[in-house]
PDB file of C-alpha atoms in Angstrom:
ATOM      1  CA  UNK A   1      -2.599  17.356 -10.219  1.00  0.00           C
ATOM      2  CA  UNK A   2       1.516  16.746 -10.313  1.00  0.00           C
ATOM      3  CA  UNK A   3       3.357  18.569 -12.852  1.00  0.00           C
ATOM      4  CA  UNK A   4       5.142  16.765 -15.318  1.00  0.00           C
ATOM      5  CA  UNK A   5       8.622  16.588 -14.144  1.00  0.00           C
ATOM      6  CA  UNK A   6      10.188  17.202 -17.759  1.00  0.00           C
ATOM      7  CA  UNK A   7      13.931  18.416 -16.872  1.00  0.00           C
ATOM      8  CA  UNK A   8      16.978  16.365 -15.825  1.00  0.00           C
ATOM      9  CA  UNK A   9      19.661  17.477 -14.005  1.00  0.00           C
ATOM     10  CA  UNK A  10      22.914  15.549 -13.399  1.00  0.00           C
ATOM     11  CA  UNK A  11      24.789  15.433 -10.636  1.00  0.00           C
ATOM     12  CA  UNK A  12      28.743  13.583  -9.760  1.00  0.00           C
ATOM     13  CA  UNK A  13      29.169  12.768  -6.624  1.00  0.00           C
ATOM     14  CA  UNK A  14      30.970  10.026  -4.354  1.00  0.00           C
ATOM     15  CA  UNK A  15      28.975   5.938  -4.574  1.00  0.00           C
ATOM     16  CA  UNK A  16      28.811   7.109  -0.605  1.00  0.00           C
ATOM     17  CA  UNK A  17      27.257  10.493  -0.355  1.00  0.00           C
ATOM     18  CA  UNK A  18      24.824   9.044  -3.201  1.00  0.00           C
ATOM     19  CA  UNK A  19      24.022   5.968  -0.384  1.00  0.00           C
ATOM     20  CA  UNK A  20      23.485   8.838   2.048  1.00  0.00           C
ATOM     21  CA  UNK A  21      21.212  10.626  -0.301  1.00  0.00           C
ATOM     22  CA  UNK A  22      19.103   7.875  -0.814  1.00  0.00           C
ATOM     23  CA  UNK A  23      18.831   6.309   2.528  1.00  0.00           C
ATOM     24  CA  UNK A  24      17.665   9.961   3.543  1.00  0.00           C
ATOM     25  CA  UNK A  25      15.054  10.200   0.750  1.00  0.00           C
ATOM     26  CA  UNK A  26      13.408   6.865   1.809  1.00  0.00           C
ATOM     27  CA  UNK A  27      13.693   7.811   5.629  1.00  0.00           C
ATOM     28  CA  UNK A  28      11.276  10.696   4.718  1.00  0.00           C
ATOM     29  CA  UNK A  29       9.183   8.349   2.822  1.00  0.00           C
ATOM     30  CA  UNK A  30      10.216  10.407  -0.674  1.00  0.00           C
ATOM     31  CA  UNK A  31      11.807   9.439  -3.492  1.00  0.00           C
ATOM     32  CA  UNK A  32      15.232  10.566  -4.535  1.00  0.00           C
ATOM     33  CA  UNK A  33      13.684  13.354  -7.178  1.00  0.00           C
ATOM     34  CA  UNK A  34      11.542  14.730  -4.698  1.00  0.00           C
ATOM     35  CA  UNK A  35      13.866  15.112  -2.050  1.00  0.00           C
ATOM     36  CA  UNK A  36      16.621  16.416  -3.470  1.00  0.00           C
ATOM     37  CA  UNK A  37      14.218  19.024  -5.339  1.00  0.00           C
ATOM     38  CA  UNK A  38      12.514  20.115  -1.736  1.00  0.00           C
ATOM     39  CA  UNK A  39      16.296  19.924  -0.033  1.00  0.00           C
ATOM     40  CA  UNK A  40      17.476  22.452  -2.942  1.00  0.00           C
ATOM     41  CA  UNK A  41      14.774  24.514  -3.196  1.00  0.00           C
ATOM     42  CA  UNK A  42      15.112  25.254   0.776  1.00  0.00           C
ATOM     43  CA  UNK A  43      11.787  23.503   1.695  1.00  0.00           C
ATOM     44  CA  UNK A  44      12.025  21.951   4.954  1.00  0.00           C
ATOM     45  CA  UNK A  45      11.034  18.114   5.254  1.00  0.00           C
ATOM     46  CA  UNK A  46       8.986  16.958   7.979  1.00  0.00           C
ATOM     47  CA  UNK A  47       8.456  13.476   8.986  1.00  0.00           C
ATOM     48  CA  UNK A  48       5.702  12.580  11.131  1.00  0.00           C
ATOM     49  CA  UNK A  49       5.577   9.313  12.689  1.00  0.00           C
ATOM     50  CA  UNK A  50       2.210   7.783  13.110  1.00  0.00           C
ATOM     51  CA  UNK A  51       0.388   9.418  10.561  1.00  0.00           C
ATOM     52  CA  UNK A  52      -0.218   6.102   8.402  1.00  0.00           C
ATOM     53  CA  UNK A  53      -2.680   4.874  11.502  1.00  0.00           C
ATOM     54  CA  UNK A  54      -4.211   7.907  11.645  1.00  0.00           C
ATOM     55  CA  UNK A  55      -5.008   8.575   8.306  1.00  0.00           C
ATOM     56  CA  UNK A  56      -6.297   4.329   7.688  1.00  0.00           C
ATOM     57  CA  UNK A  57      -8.821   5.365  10.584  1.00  0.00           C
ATOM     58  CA  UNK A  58     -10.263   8.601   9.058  1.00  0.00           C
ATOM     59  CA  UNK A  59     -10.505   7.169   5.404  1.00  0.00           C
ATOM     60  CA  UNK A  60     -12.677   4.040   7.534  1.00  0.00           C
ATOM     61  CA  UNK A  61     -14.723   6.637   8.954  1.00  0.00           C
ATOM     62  CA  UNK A  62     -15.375   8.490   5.878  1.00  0.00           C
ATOM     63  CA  UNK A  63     -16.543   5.164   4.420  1.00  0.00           C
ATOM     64  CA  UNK A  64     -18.806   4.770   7.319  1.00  0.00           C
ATOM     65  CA  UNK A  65     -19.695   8.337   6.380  1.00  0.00           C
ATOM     66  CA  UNK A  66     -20.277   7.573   2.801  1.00  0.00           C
ATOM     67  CA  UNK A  67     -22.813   4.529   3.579  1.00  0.00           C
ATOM     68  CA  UNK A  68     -24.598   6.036   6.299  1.00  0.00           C
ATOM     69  CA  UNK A  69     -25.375   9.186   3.548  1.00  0.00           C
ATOM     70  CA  UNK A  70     -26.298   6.017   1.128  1.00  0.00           C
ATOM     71  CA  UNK A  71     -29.039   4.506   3.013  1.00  0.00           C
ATOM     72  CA  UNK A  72     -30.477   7.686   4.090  1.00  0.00           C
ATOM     73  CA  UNK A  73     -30.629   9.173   0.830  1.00  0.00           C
ATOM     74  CA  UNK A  74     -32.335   5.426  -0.289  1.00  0.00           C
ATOM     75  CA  UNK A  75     -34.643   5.798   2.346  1.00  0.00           C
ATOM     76  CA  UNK A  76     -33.756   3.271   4.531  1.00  0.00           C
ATOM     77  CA  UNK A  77     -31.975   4.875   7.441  1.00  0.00           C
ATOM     78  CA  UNK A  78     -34.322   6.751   9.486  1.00  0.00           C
ATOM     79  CA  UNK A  79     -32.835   7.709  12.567  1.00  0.00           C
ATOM     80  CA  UNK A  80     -29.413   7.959  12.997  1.00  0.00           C
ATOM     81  CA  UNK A  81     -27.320   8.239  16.770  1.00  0.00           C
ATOM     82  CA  UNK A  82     -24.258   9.811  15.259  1.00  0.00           C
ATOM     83  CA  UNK A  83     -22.370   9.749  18.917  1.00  0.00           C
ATOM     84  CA  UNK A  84     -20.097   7.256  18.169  1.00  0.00           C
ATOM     85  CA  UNK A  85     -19.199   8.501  14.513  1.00  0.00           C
ATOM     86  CA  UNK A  86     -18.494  12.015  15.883  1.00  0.00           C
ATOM     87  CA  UNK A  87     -16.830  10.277  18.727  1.00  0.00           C
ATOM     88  CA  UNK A  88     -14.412   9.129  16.135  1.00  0.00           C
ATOM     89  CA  UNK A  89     -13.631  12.349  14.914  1.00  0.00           C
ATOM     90  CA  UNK A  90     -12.895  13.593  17.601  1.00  0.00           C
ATOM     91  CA  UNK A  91     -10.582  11.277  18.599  1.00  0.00           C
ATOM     92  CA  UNK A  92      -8.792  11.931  14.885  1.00  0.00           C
ATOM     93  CA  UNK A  93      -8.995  15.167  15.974  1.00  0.00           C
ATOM     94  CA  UNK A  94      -7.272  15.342  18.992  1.00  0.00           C
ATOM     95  CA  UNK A  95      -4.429  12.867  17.375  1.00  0.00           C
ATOM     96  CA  UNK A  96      -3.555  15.146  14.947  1.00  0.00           C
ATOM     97  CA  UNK A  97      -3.553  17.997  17.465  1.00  0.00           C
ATOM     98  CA  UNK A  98      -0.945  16.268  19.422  1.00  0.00           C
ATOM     99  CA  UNK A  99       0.864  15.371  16.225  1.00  0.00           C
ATOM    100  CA  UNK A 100       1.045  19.068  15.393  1.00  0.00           C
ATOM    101  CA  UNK A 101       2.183  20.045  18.530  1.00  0.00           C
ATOM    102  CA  UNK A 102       5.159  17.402  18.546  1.00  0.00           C
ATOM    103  CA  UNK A 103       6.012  18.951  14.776  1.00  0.00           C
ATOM    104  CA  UNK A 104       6.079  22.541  15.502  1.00  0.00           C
TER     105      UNK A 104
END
């Protein structure tokens, strides 16, 4: 659950550091608030390309998940080869392993 954000704080500052400011916010796919909060509270940003893929293919698998559980629970799903479903994870997996290792 997100606090509510329920202080303002303002800032002067030049029309082009406040360009800068906001071009780097959306570059780390933030918005302004956010960023300047994690920038000033010595939190350090990490952007991870290739994450939006990765995370549309494990949400589809946890669908598949989801009505897989469905019909067995209703009965109709007897016998289940779960190869290619762990298959997937795996391959998630090992993308996000490689991911890490890039970030750290």
């Amino acid at each position: 659950m997100k606090k509510k954000k329920e202080a303002i704080i303002t800032a002067r500052m030049t029309l082009a550091d406040k360009e800068r400011i906001q071009k780097k916010a959306e570059q780390a796919g933030m918005t302004v608030t956010d960023y300047l909060t994690t920038c000033a509270l010595g939190k350090k940003i990490v952007r991870v390309e290739g994450m939006d893929e990765i995370l549309m293919e494990l949400k589809a698998q946890g669908r598949n998940l989801n009505q897989l559980t469905t019909l067995a629970n209703m009965g109709k799903l007897t016998v289940l080869r779960g190869d290619d479903l762990a298959d997937g994870y795996a391959a998630i997996c090992e993308q996000l392993r490689r991911i890490l290792r890039e970030v750290t």
